[in-house]
Coordinates of N, CA and C and ligand atoms in Angstrom, one line a residue:
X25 N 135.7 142.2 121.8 CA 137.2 142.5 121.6 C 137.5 142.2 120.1
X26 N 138.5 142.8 119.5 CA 138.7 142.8 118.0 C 140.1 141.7 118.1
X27 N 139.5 140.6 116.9 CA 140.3 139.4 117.1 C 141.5 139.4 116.9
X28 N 141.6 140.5 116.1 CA 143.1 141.0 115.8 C 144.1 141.3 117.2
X29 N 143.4 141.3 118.0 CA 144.2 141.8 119.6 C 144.2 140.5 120.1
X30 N 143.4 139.7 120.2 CA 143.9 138.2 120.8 C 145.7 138.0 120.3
X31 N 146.4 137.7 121.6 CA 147.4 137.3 121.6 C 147.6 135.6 121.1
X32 N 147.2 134.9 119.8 CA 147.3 133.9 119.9 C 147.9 133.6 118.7
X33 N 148.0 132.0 118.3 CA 148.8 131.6 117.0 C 147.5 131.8 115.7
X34 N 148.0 131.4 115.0 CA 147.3 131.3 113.4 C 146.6 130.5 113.6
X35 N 146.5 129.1 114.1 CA 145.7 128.2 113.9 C 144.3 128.2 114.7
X36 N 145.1 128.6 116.1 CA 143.6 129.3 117.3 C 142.8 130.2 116.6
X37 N 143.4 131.4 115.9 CA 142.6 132.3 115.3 C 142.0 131.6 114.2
X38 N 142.2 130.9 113.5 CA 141.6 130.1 112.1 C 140.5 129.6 113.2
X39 N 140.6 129.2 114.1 CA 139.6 127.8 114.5 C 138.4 129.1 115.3
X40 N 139.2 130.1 116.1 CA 138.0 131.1 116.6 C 136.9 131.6 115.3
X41 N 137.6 131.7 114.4 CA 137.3 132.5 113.4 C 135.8 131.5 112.8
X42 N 136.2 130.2 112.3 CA 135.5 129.3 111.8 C 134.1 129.0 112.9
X43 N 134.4 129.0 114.4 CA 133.6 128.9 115.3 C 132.7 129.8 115.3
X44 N 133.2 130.8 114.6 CA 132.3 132.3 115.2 C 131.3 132.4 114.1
X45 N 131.7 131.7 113.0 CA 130.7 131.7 111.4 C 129.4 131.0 112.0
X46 N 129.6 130.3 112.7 CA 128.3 129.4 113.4 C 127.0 130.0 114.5
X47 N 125.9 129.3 113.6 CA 124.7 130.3 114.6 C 124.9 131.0 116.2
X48 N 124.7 131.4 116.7 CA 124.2 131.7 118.1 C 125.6 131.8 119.1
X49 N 126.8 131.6 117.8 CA 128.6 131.6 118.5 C 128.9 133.4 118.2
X50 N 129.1 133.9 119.4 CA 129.6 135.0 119.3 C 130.8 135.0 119.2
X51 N 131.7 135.9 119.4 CA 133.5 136.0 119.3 C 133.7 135.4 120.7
X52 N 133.3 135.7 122.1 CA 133.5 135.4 123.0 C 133.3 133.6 123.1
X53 N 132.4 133.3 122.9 CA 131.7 131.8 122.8 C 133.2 131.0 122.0
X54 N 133.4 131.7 120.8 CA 134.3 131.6 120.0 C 135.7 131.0 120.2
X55 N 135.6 132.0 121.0 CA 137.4 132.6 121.8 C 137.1 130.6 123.0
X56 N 135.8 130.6 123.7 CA 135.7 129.8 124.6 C 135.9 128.6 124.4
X57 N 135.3 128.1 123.2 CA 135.1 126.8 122.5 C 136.6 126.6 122.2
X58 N 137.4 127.3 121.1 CA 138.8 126.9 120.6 C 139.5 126.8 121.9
X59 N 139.7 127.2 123.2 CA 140.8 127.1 124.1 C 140.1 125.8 124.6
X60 N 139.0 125.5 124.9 CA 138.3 124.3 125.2 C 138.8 123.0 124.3
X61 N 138.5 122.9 123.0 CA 138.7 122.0 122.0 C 140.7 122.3 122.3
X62 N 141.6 123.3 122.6 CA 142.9 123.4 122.6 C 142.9 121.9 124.1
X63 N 142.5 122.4 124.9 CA 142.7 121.5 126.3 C 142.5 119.8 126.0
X64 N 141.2 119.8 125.5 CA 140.7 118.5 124.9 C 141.1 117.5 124.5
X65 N 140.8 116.1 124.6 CA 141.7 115.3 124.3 C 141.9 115.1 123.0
X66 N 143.1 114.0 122.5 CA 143.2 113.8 120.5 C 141.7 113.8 120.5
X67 N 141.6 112.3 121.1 CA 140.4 111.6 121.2 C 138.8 112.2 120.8
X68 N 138.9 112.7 122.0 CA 137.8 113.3 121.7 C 137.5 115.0 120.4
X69 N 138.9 115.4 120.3 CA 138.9 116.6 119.1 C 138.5 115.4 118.0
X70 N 139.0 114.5 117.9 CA 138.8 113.8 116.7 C 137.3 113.4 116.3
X71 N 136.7 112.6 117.0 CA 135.2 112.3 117.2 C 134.4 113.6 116.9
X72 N 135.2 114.4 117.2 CA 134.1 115.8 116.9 C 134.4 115.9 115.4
X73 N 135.7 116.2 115.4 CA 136.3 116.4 113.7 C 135.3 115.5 112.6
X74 N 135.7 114.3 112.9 CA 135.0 113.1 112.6 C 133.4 113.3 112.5
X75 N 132.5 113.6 113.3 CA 131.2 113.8 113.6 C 130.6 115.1 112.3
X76 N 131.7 116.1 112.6 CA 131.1 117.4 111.6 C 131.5 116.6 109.9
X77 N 132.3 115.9 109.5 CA 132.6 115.6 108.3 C 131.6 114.5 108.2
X78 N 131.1 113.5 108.6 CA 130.3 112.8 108.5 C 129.4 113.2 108.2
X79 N 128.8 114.3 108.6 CA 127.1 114.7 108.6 C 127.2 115.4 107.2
X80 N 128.2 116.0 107.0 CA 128.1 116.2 105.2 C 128.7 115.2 104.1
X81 N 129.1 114.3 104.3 CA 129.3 113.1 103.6 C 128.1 112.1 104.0
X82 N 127.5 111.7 104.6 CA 126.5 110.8 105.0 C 125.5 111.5 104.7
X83 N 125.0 112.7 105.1 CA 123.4 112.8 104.9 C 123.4 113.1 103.6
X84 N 121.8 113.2 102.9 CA 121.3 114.3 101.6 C 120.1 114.4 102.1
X85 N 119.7 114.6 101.4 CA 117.9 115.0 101.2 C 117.1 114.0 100.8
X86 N 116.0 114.0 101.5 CA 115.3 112.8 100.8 C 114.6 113.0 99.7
X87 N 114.4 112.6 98.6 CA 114.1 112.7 97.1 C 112.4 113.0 97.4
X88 N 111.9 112.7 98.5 CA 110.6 113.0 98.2 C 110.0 114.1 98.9
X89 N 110.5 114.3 100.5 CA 110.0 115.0 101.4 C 111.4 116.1 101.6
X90 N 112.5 116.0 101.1 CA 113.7 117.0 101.4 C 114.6 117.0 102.8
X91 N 113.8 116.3 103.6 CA 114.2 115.8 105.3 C 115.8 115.7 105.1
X92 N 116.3 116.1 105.8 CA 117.6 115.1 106.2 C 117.8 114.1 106.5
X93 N 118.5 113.0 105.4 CA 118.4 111.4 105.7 C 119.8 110.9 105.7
X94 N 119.8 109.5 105.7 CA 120.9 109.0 105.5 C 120.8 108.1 104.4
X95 N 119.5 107.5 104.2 CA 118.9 106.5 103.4 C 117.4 107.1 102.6
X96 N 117.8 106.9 101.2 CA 116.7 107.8 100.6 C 115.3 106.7 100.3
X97 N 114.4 107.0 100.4 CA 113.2 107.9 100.9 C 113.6 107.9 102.5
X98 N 113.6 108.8 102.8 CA 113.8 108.9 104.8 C 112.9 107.8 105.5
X99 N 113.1 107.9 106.6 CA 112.4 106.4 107.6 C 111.0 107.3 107.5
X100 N 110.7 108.3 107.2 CA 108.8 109.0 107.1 C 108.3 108.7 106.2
X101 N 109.2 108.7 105.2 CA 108.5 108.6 103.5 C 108.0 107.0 103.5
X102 N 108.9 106.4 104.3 CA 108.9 104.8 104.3 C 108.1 104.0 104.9
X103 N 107.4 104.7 106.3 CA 106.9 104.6 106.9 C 105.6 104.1 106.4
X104 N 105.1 102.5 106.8 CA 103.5 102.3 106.9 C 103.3 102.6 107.9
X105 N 103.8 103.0 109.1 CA 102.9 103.3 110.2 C 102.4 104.6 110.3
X106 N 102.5 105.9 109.1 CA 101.9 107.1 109.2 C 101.1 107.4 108.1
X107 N 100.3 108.5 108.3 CA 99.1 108.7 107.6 C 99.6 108.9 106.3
X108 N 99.6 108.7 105.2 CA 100.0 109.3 103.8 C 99.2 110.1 103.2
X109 N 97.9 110.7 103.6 CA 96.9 111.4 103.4 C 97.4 113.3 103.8
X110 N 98.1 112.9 104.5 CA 98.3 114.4 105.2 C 99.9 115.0 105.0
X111 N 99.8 116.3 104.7 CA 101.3 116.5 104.3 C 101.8 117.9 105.3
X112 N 102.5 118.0 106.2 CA 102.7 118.9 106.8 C 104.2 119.9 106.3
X113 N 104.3 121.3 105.8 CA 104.7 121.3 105.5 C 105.9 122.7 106.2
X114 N 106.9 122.6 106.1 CA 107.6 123.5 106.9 C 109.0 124.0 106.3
X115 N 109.5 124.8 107.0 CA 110.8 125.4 106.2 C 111.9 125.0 106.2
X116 N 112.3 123.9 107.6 CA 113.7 123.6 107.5 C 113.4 121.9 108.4
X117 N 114.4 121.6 107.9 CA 114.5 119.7 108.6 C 114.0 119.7 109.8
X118 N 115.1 120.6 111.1 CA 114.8 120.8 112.1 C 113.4 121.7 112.4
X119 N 112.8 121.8 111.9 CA 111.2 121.8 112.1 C 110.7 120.9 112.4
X120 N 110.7 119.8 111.9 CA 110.4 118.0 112.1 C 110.8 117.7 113.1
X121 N 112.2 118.2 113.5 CA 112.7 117.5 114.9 C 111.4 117.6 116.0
X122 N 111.5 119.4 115.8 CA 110.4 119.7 117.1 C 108.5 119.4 116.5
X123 N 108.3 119.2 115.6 CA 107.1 118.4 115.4 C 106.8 117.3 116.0
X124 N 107.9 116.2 115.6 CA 107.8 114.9 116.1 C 108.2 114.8 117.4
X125 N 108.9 115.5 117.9 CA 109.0 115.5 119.0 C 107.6 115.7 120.2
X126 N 106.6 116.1 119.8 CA 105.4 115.9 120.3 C 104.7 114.9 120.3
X127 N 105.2 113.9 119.5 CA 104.5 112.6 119.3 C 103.0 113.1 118.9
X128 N 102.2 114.0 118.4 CA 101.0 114.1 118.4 C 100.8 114.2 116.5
X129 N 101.5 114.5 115.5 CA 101.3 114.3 114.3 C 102.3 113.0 113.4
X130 N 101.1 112.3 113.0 CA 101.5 111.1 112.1 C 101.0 111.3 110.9
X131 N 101.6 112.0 110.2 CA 101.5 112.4 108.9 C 102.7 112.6 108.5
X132 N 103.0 112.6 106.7 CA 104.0 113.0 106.0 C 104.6 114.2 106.0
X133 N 105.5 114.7 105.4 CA 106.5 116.0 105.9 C 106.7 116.3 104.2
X134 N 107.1 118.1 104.0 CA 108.1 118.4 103.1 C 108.2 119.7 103.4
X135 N 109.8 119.2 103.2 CA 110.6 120.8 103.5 C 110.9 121.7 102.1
X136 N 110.4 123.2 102.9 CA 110.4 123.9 101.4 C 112.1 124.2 101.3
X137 N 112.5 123.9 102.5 CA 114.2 124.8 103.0 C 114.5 126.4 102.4
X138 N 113.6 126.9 103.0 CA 113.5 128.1 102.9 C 111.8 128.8 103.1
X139 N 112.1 130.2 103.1 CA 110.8 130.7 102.8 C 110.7 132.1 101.9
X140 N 109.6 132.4 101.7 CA 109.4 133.3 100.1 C 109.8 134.8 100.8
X141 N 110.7 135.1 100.6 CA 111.3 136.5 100.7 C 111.4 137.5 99.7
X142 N 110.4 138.3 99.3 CA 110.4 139.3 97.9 C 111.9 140.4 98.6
X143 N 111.8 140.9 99.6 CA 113.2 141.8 100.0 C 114.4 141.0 100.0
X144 N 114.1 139.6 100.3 CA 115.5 139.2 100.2 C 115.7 138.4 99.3
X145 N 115.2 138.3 97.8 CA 115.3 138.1 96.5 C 114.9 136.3 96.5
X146 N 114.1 136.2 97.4 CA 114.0 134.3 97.4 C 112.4 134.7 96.7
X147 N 112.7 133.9 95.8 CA 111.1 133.9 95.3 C 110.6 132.6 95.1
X148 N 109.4 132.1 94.7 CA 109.1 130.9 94.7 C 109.8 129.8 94.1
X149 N 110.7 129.9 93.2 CA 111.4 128.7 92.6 C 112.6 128.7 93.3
X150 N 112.6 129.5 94.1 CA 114.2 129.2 95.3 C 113.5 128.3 96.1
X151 N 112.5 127.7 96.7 CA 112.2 126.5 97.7 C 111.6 126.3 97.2
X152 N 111.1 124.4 98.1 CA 111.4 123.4 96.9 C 109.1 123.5 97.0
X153 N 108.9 124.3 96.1 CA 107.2 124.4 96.1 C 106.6 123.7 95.0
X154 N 107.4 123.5 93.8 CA 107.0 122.6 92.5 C 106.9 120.9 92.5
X155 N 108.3 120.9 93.4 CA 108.4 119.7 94.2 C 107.1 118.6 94.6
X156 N 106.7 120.2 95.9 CA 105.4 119.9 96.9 C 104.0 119.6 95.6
X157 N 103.8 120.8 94.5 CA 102.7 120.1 93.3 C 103.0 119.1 93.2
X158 N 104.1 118.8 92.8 CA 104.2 117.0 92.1 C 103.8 116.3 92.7
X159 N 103.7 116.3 94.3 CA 103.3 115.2 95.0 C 102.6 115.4 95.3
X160 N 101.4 116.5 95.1 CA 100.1 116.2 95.3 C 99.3 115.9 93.6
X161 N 100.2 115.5 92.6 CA 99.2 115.2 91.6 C 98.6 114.1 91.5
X162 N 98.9 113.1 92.5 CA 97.9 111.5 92.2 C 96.7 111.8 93.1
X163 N 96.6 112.6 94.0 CA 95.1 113.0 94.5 C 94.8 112.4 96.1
X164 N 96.2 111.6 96.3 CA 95.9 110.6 97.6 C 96.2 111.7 98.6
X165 N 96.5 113.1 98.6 CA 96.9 113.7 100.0 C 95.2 114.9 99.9
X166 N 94.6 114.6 101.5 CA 93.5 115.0 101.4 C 93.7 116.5 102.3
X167 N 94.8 116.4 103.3 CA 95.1 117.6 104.0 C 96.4 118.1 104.0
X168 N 96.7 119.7 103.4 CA 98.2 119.9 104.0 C 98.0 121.1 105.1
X169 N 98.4 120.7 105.8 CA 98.9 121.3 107.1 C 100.2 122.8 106.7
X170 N 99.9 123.9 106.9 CA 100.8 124.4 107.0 C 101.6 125.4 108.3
X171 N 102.7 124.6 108.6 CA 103.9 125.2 109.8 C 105.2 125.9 109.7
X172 N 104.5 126.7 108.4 CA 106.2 127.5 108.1 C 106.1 128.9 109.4
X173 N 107.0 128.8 109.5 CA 107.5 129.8 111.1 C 106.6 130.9 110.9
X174 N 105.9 131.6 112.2 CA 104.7 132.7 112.3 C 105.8 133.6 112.5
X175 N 106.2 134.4 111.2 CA 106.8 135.5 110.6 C 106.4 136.3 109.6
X176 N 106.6 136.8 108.9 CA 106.5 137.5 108.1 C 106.4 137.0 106.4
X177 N 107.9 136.0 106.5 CA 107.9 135.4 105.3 C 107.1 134.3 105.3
X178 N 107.2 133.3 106.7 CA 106.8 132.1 106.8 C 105.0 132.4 106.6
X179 N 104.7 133.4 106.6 CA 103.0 133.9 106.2 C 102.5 134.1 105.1
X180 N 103.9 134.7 104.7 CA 103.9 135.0 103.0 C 103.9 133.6 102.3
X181 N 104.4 132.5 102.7 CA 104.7 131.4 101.7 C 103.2 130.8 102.2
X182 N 102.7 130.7 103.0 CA 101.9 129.9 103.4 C 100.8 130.6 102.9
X183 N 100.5 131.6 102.5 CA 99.5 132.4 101.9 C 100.1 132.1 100.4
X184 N 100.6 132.3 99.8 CA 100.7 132.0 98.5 C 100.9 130.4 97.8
X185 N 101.7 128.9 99.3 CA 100.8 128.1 98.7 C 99.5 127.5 98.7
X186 N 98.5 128.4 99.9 CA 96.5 128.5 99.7 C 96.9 128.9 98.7
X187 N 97.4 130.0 97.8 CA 96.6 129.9 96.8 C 97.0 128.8 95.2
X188 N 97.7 128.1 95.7 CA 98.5 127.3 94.5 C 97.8 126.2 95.3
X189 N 97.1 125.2 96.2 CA 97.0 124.3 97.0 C 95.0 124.3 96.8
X190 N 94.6 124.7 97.6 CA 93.4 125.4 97.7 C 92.2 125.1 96.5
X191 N 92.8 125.5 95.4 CA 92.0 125.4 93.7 C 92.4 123.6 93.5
X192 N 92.9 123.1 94.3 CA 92.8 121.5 93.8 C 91.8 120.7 94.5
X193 N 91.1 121.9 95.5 CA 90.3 120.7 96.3 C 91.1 120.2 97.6
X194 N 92.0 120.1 97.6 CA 92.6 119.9 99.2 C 92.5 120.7 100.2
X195 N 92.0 120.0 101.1 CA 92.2 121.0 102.6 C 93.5 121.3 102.8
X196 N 93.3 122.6 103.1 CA 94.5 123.6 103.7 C 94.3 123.7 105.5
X197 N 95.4 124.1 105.9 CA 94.6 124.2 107.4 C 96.1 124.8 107.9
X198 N 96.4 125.0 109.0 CA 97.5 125.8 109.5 C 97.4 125.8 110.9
X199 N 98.9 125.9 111.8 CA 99.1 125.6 113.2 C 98.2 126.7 113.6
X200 N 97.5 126.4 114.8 CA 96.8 127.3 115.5 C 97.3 128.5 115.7
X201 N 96.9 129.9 116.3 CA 97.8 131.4 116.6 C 98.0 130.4 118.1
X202 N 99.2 130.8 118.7 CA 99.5 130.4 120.2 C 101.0 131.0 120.3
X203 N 101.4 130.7 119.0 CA 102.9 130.7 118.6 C 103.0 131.8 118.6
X204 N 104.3 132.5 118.8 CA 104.3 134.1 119.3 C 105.0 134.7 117.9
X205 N 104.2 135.7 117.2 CA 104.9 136.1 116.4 C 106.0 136.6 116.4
X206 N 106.3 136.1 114.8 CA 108.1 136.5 115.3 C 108.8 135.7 115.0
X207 N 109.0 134.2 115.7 CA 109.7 133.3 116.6 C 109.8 132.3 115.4
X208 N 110.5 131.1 115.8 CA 110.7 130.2 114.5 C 110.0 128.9 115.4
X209 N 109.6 128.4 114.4 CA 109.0 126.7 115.0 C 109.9 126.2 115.8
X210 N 111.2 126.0 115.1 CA 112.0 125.1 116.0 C 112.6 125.4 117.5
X211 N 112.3 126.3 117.8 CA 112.5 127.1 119.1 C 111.3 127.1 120.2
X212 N 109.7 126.4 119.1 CA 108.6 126.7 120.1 C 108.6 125.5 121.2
X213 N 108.2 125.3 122.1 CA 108.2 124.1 123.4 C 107.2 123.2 122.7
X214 N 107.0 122.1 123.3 CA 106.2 120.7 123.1 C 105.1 121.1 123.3
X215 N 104.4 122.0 124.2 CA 103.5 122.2 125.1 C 102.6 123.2 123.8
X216 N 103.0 124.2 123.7 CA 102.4 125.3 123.0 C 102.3 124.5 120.9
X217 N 103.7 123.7 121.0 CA 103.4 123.0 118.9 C 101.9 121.9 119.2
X218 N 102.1 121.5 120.3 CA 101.2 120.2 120.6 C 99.8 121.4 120.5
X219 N 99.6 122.0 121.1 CA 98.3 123.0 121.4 C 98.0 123.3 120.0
X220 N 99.5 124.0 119.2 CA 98.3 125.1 117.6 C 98.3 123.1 116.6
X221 N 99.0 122.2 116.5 CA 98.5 121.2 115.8 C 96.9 120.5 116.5
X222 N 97.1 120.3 117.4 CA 95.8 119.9 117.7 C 94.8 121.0 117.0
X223 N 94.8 121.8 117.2 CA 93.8 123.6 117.5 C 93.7 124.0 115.9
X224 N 94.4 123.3 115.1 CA 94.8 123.6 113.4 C 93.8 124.1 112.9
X225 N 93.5 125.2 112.1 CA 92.5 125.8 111.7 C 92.6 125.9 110.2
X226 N 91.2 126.3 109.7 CA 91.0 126.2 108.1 C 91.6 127.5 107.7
X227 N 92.9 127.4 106.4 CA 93.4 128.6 106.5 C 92.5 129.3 105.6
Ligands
ZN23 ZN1 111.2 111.8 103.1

C-alpha cells in the first residue's frame, strides 16, 4: 500500500517511515510495529527509546579486533582464557555472535565490517584489512581462520587476504563448504558453523 494513503497523523507516519528504513521491516511490518509501540505503555516505549539510544552512545569498536564493545579492548581481546595464536576473521560483529555461540572456537576475532566489492566501489582500504597486518606483525598469530560469508564478495576478500596473509608464513585455512552459497554466516544454525569450523580446510 502507498504510505501516502494511510489515513494517519504526521508523527505515526514519521515513526512507520523510520521503522521501515530497518532490515527485514517491510511497510506492512512497519504500519504493524508503530500502531503496536501507539497501544504500548509510556513505560515500556521509553525502555525501548532508551535501549536504541544507548547502544549508540555506549558501544564503539574495540581498538584491536573492531567487535562491538562497551569497554575497550572487548572482554575477547582481554581474555586469558582464549587462544591468542589464532585469528578468526569475519565481516560483521554479529558474525561472532553466531560463532561463539557454538562454544566450539577459542580464538581471537577481527572484523573487517565489510567486504571487498569491486561493483560496489568497496575496495580494500574501505575495511579494516591494514588494521588485520598490524596485528599480525609481532609473529605470535600462527593461524587465521577465514569466515567472511560464502558469497561472492565474502570469497573475494578471503582470496585476496591468502594473498596478503599466506607470503608471511601463517596458516591460512577457511570454514568448511557445508554453508550454502549465497547465505550470510549470521543466519547459518549451530549445527552446520560447528561442522565447517571443526572441518576448516587449508585455503
Ligand atoms: Zn576486541
Amino acid at each position: 500500500m502507498d504510505q501516502d494513503l494511510i489515513p494517519t497523523t504526521e508523527t505515526i507516519r514519521k515513526l512507520i517511515q523510520e521503522l521501515n528504513k530497518l532490515p527485514g521491516v517491510g511497510p506492512k511490518s512497519a504500519q504493524r510495529l508503530a500502531y503496536y509501540l501507539l497501544r504500548a505503555s509510556e513505560d515500556q516505549t521509553r525502555l525501548l527509546a532508551e535501549a536504541i539510544l544507548s547502544v549508540k552512545q555506549k558501544t564503539r569498536l574495540c581498538s584491536i579486533c573492531f567487535n562491538v564493545t562497551e569497554s575497550d579492548p572487548c572482554s575477547i581481546c582481554c581474555s586469558d582464557q582464549r587462544n591468542r595464536d589464532k585469528i578468526c576473521i569475519v565481516e560483521q560483529p554479529q558474525d561472532i555472535l553466531a560463532l561463539e555461540h557454538t562454544r566450539i572456537y577459542n580464538g581471537l576475532y577481527h572484523v573487517l565490517h565489510g567486504a571487498i566489492s569491486p561493483t560496489e566501489g568497496v575496495g580494500a582500504d574501505n575495511v579494516r584489512i591494514q588494521e588485520l597486518m598490524n596485528r599480525l606483525q609481532d609473529g605470535s598469530v600462527i593461524e587465521i581462520i577465514m569466515a567472511t560469508n560464502p558469497n561472492l564478495e565474502g570469497e573475494q576478500t578471503a582470496l585476496y587476504l591468502n594473498g596478503l596473509i599466506s607470503p608471511l608464513g601463517i596458516r591460512v585455512t577457511r570454514l568448511a563448504r557445508g554453508l550454502p552459497f549465497g547465505t550470510e554466516l549470521e543466519y547459518a544454525d549451530d549445527v552446520t558453523l560447528t561442522r565447517a569450523i571443526e572441518g576448516r580446510q587449508e585455503f
